[in-house]
Short mmCIF file of C-alpha atoms and ligand atoms in Angstrom, two decimals:
data_model
loop_
_atom_site.label_atom_id
_atom_site.label_comp_id
_atom_site.label_asym_id
_atom_site.label_seq_id
_atom_site.Cartn_x
_atom_site.Cartn_y
_atom_site.Cartn_z
CA UNK A 1131 0.00 0.00 0.00
CA UNK A 1132 2.82 2.34 0.79
CA UNK A 1133 4.29 3.49 -2.42
CA UNK A 1134 7.66 5.06 -2.37
CA UNK A 1135 7.18 8.35 -4.05
CA UNK A 1136 10.42 9.35 -5.64
CA UNK A 1137 11.88 12.80 -5.42
CA UNK A 1138 10.98 13.59 -9.01
CA UNK A 1139 7.29 13.01 -8.32
CA UNK A 1140 7.46 14.98 -5.13
CA UNK A 1141 9.06 17.83 -7.02
CA UNK A 1142 6.22 17.81 -9.53
CA UNK A 1143 3.68 17.75 -6.70
CA UNK A 1144 5.59 20.45 -4.97
CA UNK A 1145 5.56 22.66 -8.00
CA UNK A 1146 1.82 22.05 -8.32
CA UNK A 1147 1.22 22.93 -4.70
CA UNK A 1148 3.63 25.85 -4.56
CA UNK A 1149 5.58 24.61 -1.54
CA UNK A 1150 9.32 24.19 -1.23
CA UNK A 1151 10.14 20.58 -0.52
CA UNK A 1152 13.80 19.66 -0.40
CA UNK A 1153 14.58 16.72 -2.68
CA UNK A 1154 18.17 16.26 -1.61
CA UNK A 1155 17.91 15.61 2.09
CA UNK A 1156 16.36 16.90 5.25
CA UNK A 1157 16.92 20.57 5.94
CA UNK A 1158 16.86 22.80 8.99
CA UNK A 1159 18.03 26.38 8.64
CA UNK A 1160 18.60 27.94 12.08
CA UNK A 1161 18.44 31.41 10.52
CA UNK A 1162 14.92 30.86 9.17
CA UNK A 1163 13.15 31.62 12.46
CA UNK A 1164 10.47 34.30 12.55
CA UNK A 1165 9.47 36.21 15.65
CA UNK A 1166 5.92 35.88 16.87
CA UNK A 1167 3.85 35.98 20.02
CA UNK A 1168 0.75 34.46 21.53
CA UNK A 1169 -1.55 35.87 24.19
CA UNK A 1170 -2.86 33.35 26.69
CA UNK A 1171 -6.34 33.45 28.30
CA UNK A 1172 -4.64 34.83 31.42
CA UNK A 1173 -3.53 37.90 29.45
CA UNK A 1174 0.11 36.77 29.54
CA UNK A 1175 2.00 37.27 26.27
CA UNK A 1176 4.66 34.76 25.22
CA UNK A 1177 7.20 35.70 22.57
CA UNK A 1178 8.65 32.96 20.44
CA UNK A 1179 10.73 32.19 17.38
CA UNK A 1180 8.85 30.09 14.84
CA UNK A 1181 10.43 27.58 12.46
CA UNK A 1182 7.71 26.52 10.08
CA UNK A 1183 7.27 24.10 7.20
CA UNK A 1184 10.02 21.75 8.32
CA UNK A 1185 9.55 18.75 6.01
CA UNK A 1186 10.44 15.67 8.03
CA UNK A 1187 10.81 13.20 5.16
CA UNK A 1188 12.66 13.50 1.88
CA UNK A 1189 10.19 11.46 -0.20
CA UNK A 1190 7.25 13.76 0.43
CA UNK A 1191 4.08 12.08 -0.75
CA UNK A 1192 1.61 14.63 0.60
CA UNK A 1193 3.08 18.15 0.91
CA UNK A 1194 0.01 19.44 2.75
CA UNK A 1195 0.74 17.35 5.80
CA UNK A 1196 4.27 15.99 5.99
CA UNK A 1197 5.93 18.89 7.72
CA UNK A 1198 6.19 20.29 11.22
CA UNK A 1199 6.19 23.70 12.87
CA UNK A 1200 8.42 24.38 15.87
CA UNK A 1201 8.04 27.28 18.31
CA UNK A 1202 10.85 28.29 20.64
CA UNK A 1203 9.84 30.57 23.51
CA UNK A 1204 12.20 33.24 24.83
CA UNK A 1205 14.66 31.76 27.26
CA UNK A 1206 14.59 28.21 25.87
CA UNK A 1207 17.97 26.45 25.68
CA UNK A 1208 19.35 23.18 24.35
CA UNK A 1209 18.19 21.59 27.62
CA UNK A 1210 14.54 22.68 27.36
CA UNK A 1211 12.07 19.79 26.97
CA UNK A 1212 10.03 19.65 23.75
CA UNK A 1213 6.24 19.44 23.95
CA UNK A 1214 4.97 17.71 20.82
CA UNK A 1215 1.26 18.24 20.24
CA UNK A 1216 -0.58 16.30 17.54
CA UNK A 1217 -3.94 17.62 16.39
CA UNK A 1218 -5.05 14.33 14.87
CA UNK A 1219 -8.78 13.80 15.45
CA UNK A 1220 -11.09 11.16 14.05
CA UNK A 1221 -8.09 9.44 12.43
CA UNK A 1222 -8.13 12.26 9.90
CA UNK A 1223 -5.26 14.18 8.40
CA UNK A 1224 -3.94 17.03 10.48
CA UNK A 1225 -2.04 20.04 9.21
CA UNK A 1226 0.88 21.44 11.15
CA UNK A 1227 -0.50 24.34 13.14
CA UNK A 1228 0.56 27.21 15.37
CA UNK A 1229 0.17 26.86 19.15
CA UNK A 1230 -3.34 27.52 20.45
CA UNK A 1231 -3.79 29.90 23.38
CA UNK A 1232 -6.51 27.79 24.96
CA UNK A 1233 -4.95 24.33 24.89
CA UNK A 1234 -1.84 22.55 26.09
CA UNK A 1235 0.31 23.89 23.24
CA UNK A 1236 -0.10 27.52 24.31
CA UNK A 1237 0.32 26.57 27.93
CA UNK A 1238 3.49 24.62 27.11
CA UNK A 1239 4.99 27.71 25.48
CA UNK A 1240 4.06 29.78 28.53
CA UNK A 1241 5.77 27.18 30.70
CA UNK A 1242 8.91 27.75 28.63
CA UNK A 1243 8.89 24.51 26.63
CA UNK A 1244 9.74 24.26 22.97
CA UNK A 1245 6.54 23.32 21.12
CA UNK A 1246 6.53 21.07 18.05
CA UNK A 1247 3.34 20.61 16.02
CA UNK A 1248 3.75 18.08 13.23
CA UNK A 1249 1.19 17.53 10.53
CA UNK A 1250 0.31 13.99 9.54
CA UNK A 1251 -1.62 12.23 6.80
CA UNK A 1252 -4.91 10.62 7.74
CA UNK A 1253 -7.81 8.58 6.46
CA UNK A 1254 -9.19 11.53 4.43
CA UNK A 1255 -5.96 12.83 2.85
CA UNK A 1256 -5.66 12.51 -0.88
CA UNK A 1257 -3.24 13.53 -3.62
CA UNK A 1258 -4.83 13.15 -7.03
CA UNK A 1259 -6.63 9.82 -6.97
CA UNK A 1260 -4.44 8.36 -4.22
CA UNK A 1261 -5.55 8.21 -0.60
CA UNK A 1262 -2.29 9.00 1.12
CA UNK A 1263 -3.08 8.56 4.78
CA UNK A 1264 -4.50 5.13 5.42
CA UNK A 1265 -2.97 3.17 8.32
CA UNK A 1266 -0.22 3.31 9.41
CA UNK A 1267 0.61 6.62 7.64
CA UNK A 1268 -0.22 8.93 10.57
CA UNK A 1269 2.09 7.25 13.06
CA UNK A 1270 4.82 7.00 10.42
CA UNK A 1271 4.65 10.76 9.86
CA UNK A 1272 4.77 11.44 13.59
CA UNK A 1273 7.72 9.09 14.09
CA UNK A 1274 9.47 10.81 11.18
CA UNK A 1275 8.88 14.15 12.93
CA UNK A 1276 10.46 12.80 16.13
CA UNK A 1277 13.45 11.57 14.11
CA UNK A 1278 13.76 15.01 12.51
CA UNK A 1279 13.88 16.63 15.95
CA UNK A 1280 16.70 14.23 16.93
CA UNK A 1281 18.49 14.74 13.62
CA UNK A 1282 18.71 18.49 14.15
CA UNK A 1283 18.88 18.43 17.94
CA UNK A 1284 22.19 20.29 18.05
CA UNK A 1285 21.08 22.99 15.60
CA UNK A 1286 17.70 23.63 17.23
CA UNK A 1287 16.90 24.77 20.78
CA UNK A 1288 15.16 22.08 22.82
CA UNK A 1289 16.22 18.64 24.00
CA UNK A 1290 15.12 15.82 21.70
CA UNK A 1291 15.89 13.35 24.50
CA UNK A 1292 13.03 14.89 26.44
CA UNK A 1293 10.09 14.92 24.06
CA UNK A 1294 6.65 14.89 25.68
CA UNK A 1295 3.88 13.92 23.27
CA UNK A 1296 0.26 15.02 23.70
CA UNK A 1297 -2.96 14.30 21.83
CA UNK A 1298 -6.67 13.69 22.28
CA UNK A 1299 -8.86 10.82 21.07
CA UNK A 1300 -7.39 9.53 17.79
CA UNK A 1301 -4.62 12.01 18.68
CA UNK A 1302 -4.43 10.33 22.10
CA UNK A 1303 -3.94 7.09 20.20
CA UNK A 1304 -1.12 8.73 18.24
CA UNK A 1305 0.46 9.99 21.45
CA UNK A 1306 0.17 6.47 22.90
CA UNK A 1307 1.74 5.01 19.76
CA UNK A 1308 4.61 7.51 19.86
CA UNK A 1309 5.12 6.61 23.52
CA UNK A 1310 4.94 2.86 23.05
CA UNK A 1311 6.55 2.07 19.68
CA UNK A 1312 9.97 3.70 20.08
CA UNK A 1313 12.52 2.17 17.68
CA UNK A 1314 10.33 -0.85 16.94
CA UNK A 1315 11.93 -2.59 13.93
CA UNK A 1316 8.76 -3.21 11.90
CA UNK A 1317 8.34 0.53 11.22
CA UNK A 1318 11.91 0.86 10.00
CA UNK A 1319 11.51 -0.16 6.32
CA UNK A 1320 8.40 2.02 6.03
CA UNK A 1321 10.22 5.01 7.50
CA UNK A 1322 13.21 4.33 5.25
CA UNK A 1323 10.97 4.34 2.20
CA UNK A 1324 9.61 7.74 3.22
CA UNK A 1325 13.08 9.19 3.64
CA UNK A 1326 12.80 9.72 7.39
CA UNK A 1327 16.00 10.52 9.26
CA UNK A 1328 18.01 7.50 10.39
CA UNK A 1329 17.59 8.28 14.07
CA UNK A 1330 15.94 6.78 17.15
CA UNK A 1331 12.27 7.65 17.61
CA UNK A 1332 11.58 6.82 21.27
CA UNK A 1333 10.20 9.63 23.44
CA UNK A 1334 10.48 10.65 27.08
CA UNK A 1335 6.83 10.98 28.04
CA UNK A 1336 3.39 10.49 26.62
CA UNK A 1337 0.25 12.42 27.57
CA UNK A 1338 -2.83 10.65 26.21
CA UNK A 1339 -6.36 12.03 26.53
CA UNK A 1340 -9.18 9.56 25.81
CA UNK A 1341 -7.05 7.47 23.43
CA UNK A 1342 -9.14 5.56 20.89
CA UNK A 1343 -6.91 2.50 20.78
CA UNK A 1344 -6.96 -1.31 20.69
CA UNK A 1345 -9.39 -0.98 17.79
CA UNK A 1346 -9.53 -4.71 17.06
CA UNK A 1347 -10.80 -5.36 20.61
CA UNK A 1348 -12.81 -2.19 21.09
CA UNK A 1349 -16.10 -3.69 19.83
CA UNK A 1350 -15.99 -6.60 22.26
CA UNK A 1351 -15.04 -4.27 25.13
CA UNK A 1352 -17.91 -1.93 24.23
CA UNK A 1353 -20.56 -4.66 24.25
CA UNK A 1354 -19.09 -6.35 27.33
CA UNK A 1355 -19.60 -3.08 29.22
CA UNK A 1356 -22.80 -1.75 27.67
CA UNK A 1357 -24.79 -4.78 26.48
CA UNK A 1358 -27.22 -4.71 29.43
CA UNK A 1359 -27.85 -0.96 29.38
CA UNK A 1360 -31.43 0.14 28.69
CA UNK A 1361 -30.23 1.54 25.39
CA UNK A 1362 -28.83 -1.77 24.13
CA UNK A 1363 -31.82 -3.73 25.45
CA UNK A 1364 -34.05 -1.45 23.38
CA UNK A 1365 -32.20 -2.56 20.23
CA UNK A 1366 -33.42 -5.10 17.72
CA UNK A 1367 -33.06 -8.82 18.30
CA UNK A 1368 -30.25 -9.01 15.72
CA UNK A 1369 -28.40 -6.15 17.41
CA UNK A 1370 -28.72 -7.85 20.78
CA UNK A 1371 -27.41 -11.08 19.29
CA UNK A 1372 -24.35 -9.37 17.82
CA UNK A 1373 -23.87 -7.43 21.05
CA UNK A 1374 -23.97 -10.65 23.11
CA UNK A 1375 -21.59 -12.47 20.76
CA UNK A 1376 -19.08 -9.63 20.90
CA UNK A 1377 -19.39 -9.28 24.69
CA UNK A 1378 -18.73 -13.00 25.11
CA UNK A 1379 -15.33 -12.60 23.41
CA UNK A 1380 -13.98 -10.05 25.87
CA UNK A 1381 -13.14 -12.25 28.91
CA UNK A 1382 -10.87 -14.52 26.85
CA UNK A 1383 -9.08 -11.48 25.44
CA UNK A 1384 -8.62 -10.07 28.94
CA UNK A 1385 -7.39 -13.40 30.30
CA UNK A 1386 -4.80 -13.62 27.52
CA UNK A 1387 -3.32 -10.28 28.58
CA UNK A 1388 -2.30 -11.64 32.01
CA UNK A 1389 -2.80 -8.31 33.70
CA UNK A 1390 -2.89 -7.69 37.41
CA UNK A 1391 -4.13 -4.91 39.64
CA UNK A 1392 -1.58 -2.79 41.52
CA UNK A 1393 -2.16 -5.08 44.57
CA UNK A 1394 -1.18 -8.13 42.50
CA UNK A 1395 -4.69 -9.59 41.97
CA UNK A 1396 -4.97 -11.10 38.47
CA UNK A 1397 -7.63 -9.37 36.35
CA UNK A 1398 -10.26 -11.69 34.91
CA UNK A 1399 -13.67 -11.37 33.33
CA UNK A 1400 -15.08 -12.11 36.80
CA UNK A 1401 -13.46 -9.25 38.71
CA UNK A 1402 -12.85 -6.68 35.97
CA UNK A 1403 -16.16 -4.83 36.34
CA UNK A 1404 -15.45 -4.50 40.06
CA UNK A 1405 -12.05 -3.05 39.22
CA UNK A 1406 -13.62 -0.48 36.89
CA UNK A 1407 -16.05 0.31 39.69
CA UNK A 1408 -13.15 0.84 42.11
CA UNK A 1409 -11.55 3.26 39.63
CA UNK A 1410 -14.80 5.19 39.15
CA UNK A 1411 -15.33 5.43 42.90
CA UNK A 1412 -11.75 6.63 43.39
CA UNK A 1413 -12.30 9.28 40.72
CA UNK A 1414 -15.60 10.47 42.17
CA UNK A 1415 -14.12 10.49 45.68
CA UNK A 1416 -11.21 12.63 44.50
CA UNK A 1417 -13.66 15.07 42.92
CA UNK A 1418 -15.84 15.05 46.04
CA UNK A 1419 -12.81 15.78 48.22
CA UNK A 1420 -12.11 18.75 45.93
CA UNK A 1421 -15.64 20.06 46.43
CA UNK A 1422 -17.72 18.43 43.67
CA UNK A 1423 -21.29 17.48 44.38
CA UNK A 1424 -21.55 13.74 43.67
CA UNK A 1425 -25.14 12.70 43.24
CA UNK A 1426 -26.56 9.46 44.61
CA UNK A 1427 -28.77 9.42 41.50
CA UNK A 1428 -25.76 8.21 39.54
CA UNK A 1429 -25.69 5.02 41.60
CA UNK A 1430 -23.26 6.02 44.38
CA UNK A 1431 -23.74 4.92 47.96
CA UNK A 1432 -22.20 6.94 50.76
CA UNK A 1433 -21.04 5.96 54.19
CA UNK A 1434 -24.09 7.50 55.78
CA UNK A 1435 -27.25 8.56 54.06
CA UNK A 1436 -30.86 9.36 54.78
CA UNK A 1437 -30.32 9.15 58.51
CA UNK A 1438 -32.13 12.39 59.31
CA UNK A 1439 -30.69 15.75 60.24
CA UNK A 1440 -28.99 14.83 63.48
CA UNK A 1441 -27.70 11.39 62.65
CA UNK A 1442 -24.09 10.86 63.69
CA UNK A 1443 -21.40 10.01 63.00
CA UNK A 1444 -21.54 10.95 59.35
CA UNK A 1445 -17.89 11.08 58.45
CA UNK A 1446 -16.54 7.68 59.30
CA UNK A 1447 -16.34 8.63 62.98
CA UNK A 1448 -13.54 11.12 62.43
CA UNK A 1449 -13.77 14.64 63.79
CA UNK A 1450 -14.32 17.24 61.09
CA UNK A 1451 -11.01 18.20 59.57
CA UNK A 1452 -9.30 14.87 60.18
CA UNK A 1453 -10.58 13.24 57.06
CA UNK A 1454 -8.70 15.45 54.65
CA UNK A 1455 -11.54 17.93 54.33
CA UNK A 1456 -12.97 20.78 56.31
CA UNK A 1457 -16.09 20.95 54.26
CA UNK A 1458 -19.44 20.32 55.87
CA UNK A 1459 -21.30 17.18 54.84
CA UNK A 1460 -23.76 17.53 51.97
CA UNK A 1461 -27.46 17.07 52.32
CA UNK A 1462 -29.44 14.94 49.95
CA UNK A 1463 -33.20 14.67 49.88
CA UNK A 1464 -33.59 15.51 53.57
CA UNK A 1465 -30.90 13.03 54.61
CA UNK A 1466 -27.18 13.60 54.81
CA UNK A 1467 -24.51 12.22 52.61
CA UNK A 1468 -21.34 10.97 54.23
CA UNK A 1469 -17.83 11.91 53.29
CA UNK A 1470 -17.04 8.54 51.77
CA UNK A 1471 -18.34 6.76 48.72
CA UNK A 1472 -18.69 3.11 49.66
CA UNK A 1473 -20.28 1.60 46.59
CA UNK A 1474 -21.51 2.23 43.07
CA UNK A 1475 -24.35 0.45 41.32
CA UNK A 1476 -22.78 -0.12 37.91
CA UNK A 1477 -26.02 -0.65 35.91
CA UNK A 1478 -27.30 2.71 37.20
CA UNK A 1479 -24.00 4.41 36.44
CA UNK A 1480 -23.74 2.97 32.94
CA UNK A 1481 -27.29 4.05 32.13
CA UNK A 1482 -26.31 7.51 33.34
CA UNK A 1483 -23.26 7.56 31.02
CA UNK A 1484 -25.48 6.58 28.09
CA UNK A 1485 -28.01 9.26 29.05
CA UNK A 1486 -25.31 11.91 28.56
CA UNK A 1487 -24.63 10.76 25.00
CA UNK A 1488 -26.23 7.95 23.01
CA UNK A 1489 -24.12 4.85 22.47
CA UNK A 1490 -22.43 4.10 19.18
CA UNK A 1491 -24.10 1.44 17.01
CA UNK A 1492 -23.50 -2.31 17.11
CA UNK A 1493 -20.66 -2.97 16.40
CA UNK A 1494 -19.25 0.36 17.44
CA UNK A 1495 -15.99 0.35 15.45
CA UNK A 1496 -15.79 -2.36 12.82
CA UNK A 1497 -19.30 -1.67 11.60
CA UNK A 1498 -18.92 -1.82 7.82
CA UNK A 1499 -21.45 -4.19 6.33
CA UNK A 1500 -22.63 -5.58 9.68
CA UNK A 1501 -26.40 -5.33 10.31
CA UNK A 1502 -26.60 -2.95 7.37
CA UNK A 1503 -24.22 -0.42 8.92
CA UNK A 1504 -22.01 1.93 6.97
CA UNK A 1505 -18.25 2.13 7.22
CA UNK A 1506 -16.91 3.81 10.34
CA UNK A 1507 -13.91 6.13 10.41
CA UNK A 1508 -11.88 3.13 11.55
CA UNK A 1509 -13.03 1.08 8.54
CA UNK A 1510 -11.65 3.89 6.39
CA UNK A 1511 -8.48 4.18 8.45
CA UNK A 1512 -7.60 0.57 7.64
CA UNK A 1513 -8.72 0.94 4.04
CA UNK A 1514 -6.50 1.21 1.02
CA UNK A 1515 -4.90 3.84 -1.19
CA UNK A 1516 -7.73 3.45 -3.72
CA UNK A 1517 -10.19 4.72 -1.11
CA UNK A 1518 -11.81 1.42 -0.14
CA UNK A 1519 -12.88 0.94 3.49
CA UNK A 1520 -12.33 -2.52 5.01
CA UNK A 1521 -13.25 -4.71 7.96
CA UNK A 1522 -10.41 -5.15 10.41
CA UNK A 1523 -11.71 -7.60 13.02
CA UNK A 1524 -12.14 -11.32 12.54
CA UNK A 1525 -15.67 -11.10 13.88
CA UNK A 1526 -17.02 -8.47 11.49
CA UNK A 1527 -15.10 -9.95 8.57
CA UNK A 1528 -16.68 -13.34 9.31
CA UNK A 1529 -20.12 -11.75 9.10
CA UNK A 1530 -19.48 -9.82 5.89
CA UNK A 1531 -17.35 -12.43 4.13
CA UNK A 1532 -14.45 -9.98 3.68
CA UNK A 1533 -10.98 -11.32 4.24
CA UNK A 1534 -8.43 -9.87 6.61
CA UNK A 1535 -5.44 -9.74 4.31
CA UNK A 1536 -1.94 -9.92 5.74
CA UNK A 1537 -1.53 -6.25 4.94
CA UNK A 1538 -4.64 -5.30 6.92
CA UNK A 1539 -3.45 -7.44 9.84
CA UNK A 1540 -0.04 -5.81 9.72
CA UNK A 1541 -1.60 -2.36 9.73
CA UNK A 1542 -3.88 -3.24 12.64
CA UNK A 1543 -0.83 -4.49 14.53
CA UNK A 1544 1.19 -1.33 13.82
CA UNK A 1545 -1.69 0.93 14.93
CA UNK A 1546 -2.23 -0.64 18.35
CA UNK A 1547 0.00 0.61 21.18
CA UNK A 1548 -1.02 -2.44 23.26
CA UNK A 1549 1.32 -4.56 21.13
CA UNK A 1550 4.39 -2.59 22.12
CA UNK A 1551 4.03 -1.94 25.85
CA UNK A 1552 6.54 -4.18 27.60
CA UNK A 1553 7.70 -5.52 24.22
CA UNK A 1554 11.47 -6.08 24.41
CA UNK A 1555 11.96 -4.84 20.83
CA UNK A 1556 10.35 -1.45 21.64
CA UNK A 1557 11.67 1.40 23.74
CA UNK A 1558 8.64 2.54 25.74
CA UNK A 1559 8.46 6.08 27.12
CA UNK A 1560 9.20 5.83 30.85
CA UNK A 1561 6.54 8.43 31.79
CA UNK A 1562 2.80 8.22 31.07
CA UNK A 1563 -0.17 10.46 31.83
CA UNK A 1564 -3.40 8.85 30.63
CA UNK A 1565 -6.89 10.28 31.08
CA UNK A 1566 -10.27 8.96 29.98
CA UNK A 1567 -13.45 10.81 30.99
CA UNK A 1568 -15.68 9.08 33.52
CA UNK A 1569 -18.62 9.69 31.18
CA UNK A 1570 -16.81 9.18 27.87
CA UNK A 1571 -18.53 6.60 25.66
CA UNK A 1572 -16.49 6.99 22.49
CA UNK A 1573 -14.67 3.88 23.56
CA UNK A 1574 -15.62 1.77 26.57
CA UNK A 1575 -13.81 2.00 29.94
CA UNK A 1576 -12.14 -1.42 29.57
CA UNK A 1577 -10.00 -0.08 26.71
CA UNK A 1578 -8.14 2.67 28.61
CA UNK A 1579 -8.17 0.62 31.83
CA UNK A 1580 -6.54 -2.36 30.15
CA UNK A 1581 -4.00 -0.06 28.49
CA UNK A 1582 -3.10 1.75 31.71
CA UNK A 1583 -2.87 -1.55 33.57
CA UNK A 1584 -0.55 -2.93 30.92
CA UNK A 1585 1.64 0.16 31.28
CA UNK A 1586 1.63 -0.22 35.07
CA UNK A 1587 2.45 -3.92 34.85
CA UNK A 1588 5.36 -3.20 32.49
CA UNK A 1589 7.26 -1.58 35.36
CA UNK A 1590 7.71 1.80 33.69
CA UNK A 1591 8.87 4.71 35.81
CA UNK A 1592 5.48 6.30 36.28
CA UNK A 1593 1.98 5.80 34.96
CA UNK A 1594 -0.54 8.39 36.09
CA UNK A 1595 -3.99 7.15 35.12
CA UNK A 1596 -7.44 8.45 35.97
CA UNK A 1597 -11.00 8.02 34.75
CA UNK A 1598 -11.38 11.79 35.05
CA UNK A 1599 -14.52 12.71 36.91
CA UNK A 1600 -17.45 14.07 34.88
CA UNK A 1601 -15.38 14.47 31.74
CA UNK A 1602 -16.91 13.57 28.38
CA UNK A 1603 -14.84 12.69 25.33
CA UNK A 1604 -12.39 15.58 25.52
CA UNK A 1605 -8.78 16.52 26.17
CA UNK A 1606 -6.20 19.06 27.34
CA UNK A 1607 -8.11 19.70 30.57
CA UNK A 1608 -6.79 20.18 34.11
CA UNK A 1609 -3.70 21.78 32.59
CA UNK A 1610 -2.35 22.89 35.99
CA UNK A 1611 -2.17 19.22 36.91
CA UNK A 1612 -0.71 18.19 33.54
CA UNK A 1613 2.06 20.77 33.74
CA UNK A 1614 2.80 20.02 37.41
CA UNK A 1615 3.32 16.43 36.31
CA UNK A 1616 5.56 17.50 33.41
CA UNK A 1617 7.58 19.72 35.73
CA UNK A 1618 8.07 16.81 38.11
CA UNK A 1619 9.22 14.32 35.49
CA UNK A 1620 11.53 16.80 33.77
CA UNK A 1621 13.18 18.12 36.94
CA UNK A 1622 14.33 14.75 38.26
C1 DHB B 1116 -12.45 9.97 17.56
C2 DHB B 1116 -13.67 9.67 18.15
C3 DHB B 1116 -14.22 8.43 17.95
O1 DHB B 1116 -15.41 8.10 18.51
C4 DHB B 1116 -13.57 7.49 17.16
O2 DHB B 1116 -14.15 6.29 16.96
C5 DHB B 1116 -12.34 7.78 16.58
C6 DHB B 1116 -11.77 9.03 16.80
C7 DHB B 1116 -11.85 11.32 17.76
O3 DHB B 1116 -12.51 12.19 18.35
O4 DHB B 1116 -10.70 11.52 17.37
#
């Protein structure tokens, strides 16, 4: 699928598109910087030097996307960490951009970090009649950008040994892939064909918001979690059949991963829902401790409730102020709600999640041709350069009669960060910050939980994971916390 596009062709394309693409090697001109500034929501102005249109491969196939912009704030040195933000969303192509005042890129500049924003091809990018960005093009472009930063590390301010990647959703998947796949040999011939720099491509840290990953297991995880929700039970008989068949596949997948909780307990289909419940309770408790109003209507049970106005004790028997909070107890429906969440009714909570946004269809990812469904973005992502969308799971392919060619299977493998965590042929980032909203239904909780658990089990330096309270499918939030974490990992 990946055609090597020779310099001559790229020159023709280049001429057509009016860009200047070097045909004779990668280029960085330190004198090409332009001064600019950005004003943050706080009113603070950050001055920077911008290096734009840095083509990170020599065989440029798609000149709209295969370059990067780099922004160096005043005061940055060779030792300054590099914050690499990808704007991939929906597995679509993403053009290199300037930092945004309201997201992590602007904040990173204000914190003094060098900011790199690479473009990348995606499922909708096209040159002439050729679809240029089907899997694994996006991660190849991003790895080429990382190699470019290493290649010119001495000429450019910023420390390419301390790259922190960040992205949301499909971009969170890209950030996870950059973090997990460092130097993995299977990407090498593909990167060589593109004319990427011959450099390492491992990174220092990976910040992943709601990563849409593990696509070949995401359908089974989705039905395993949601199949008994009111929404799914209102579906047709055929939908419920497919939902049940997919759900039934998840425990065997989980068992094969050999994961264990931080306390050493092996995770199985029997205890996994309880583990997700523990994580949701921990998240809600953290939010409650910070002042959020956690409603019992969502399925939570508190240490003391509906005991009447003067019931005591209501805070686990501790005097006020000794339980980490000086806040008074909340009242609910005439009763009082204790300081501690002691349980969560998962069916109630899952119905609540679905009430905030309707579920995806059945199947949720590999939908093409199943129960009359159209191709999903993921079906396109794994499709070919002629624009065809394809099935990418054995289950859906078995229903539609499509075959999973070796090429599709290879692409699915290369697009799933799960395959590389703890893999001895990959250099994993030692630092991870992973967030998935506690009411995000774009992929089901098991997907990020399994990923974070795999990272934790791999013995990496730190894995900071949270099902972030009350967050929908979104990213670059709680930036004070994100940048505290980055400061900690970069000042060790
Ligand atoms: C994104 C969201 C999805 O639901 C999905 O399946 C793929 C990508 C996104 O927002 O990037």
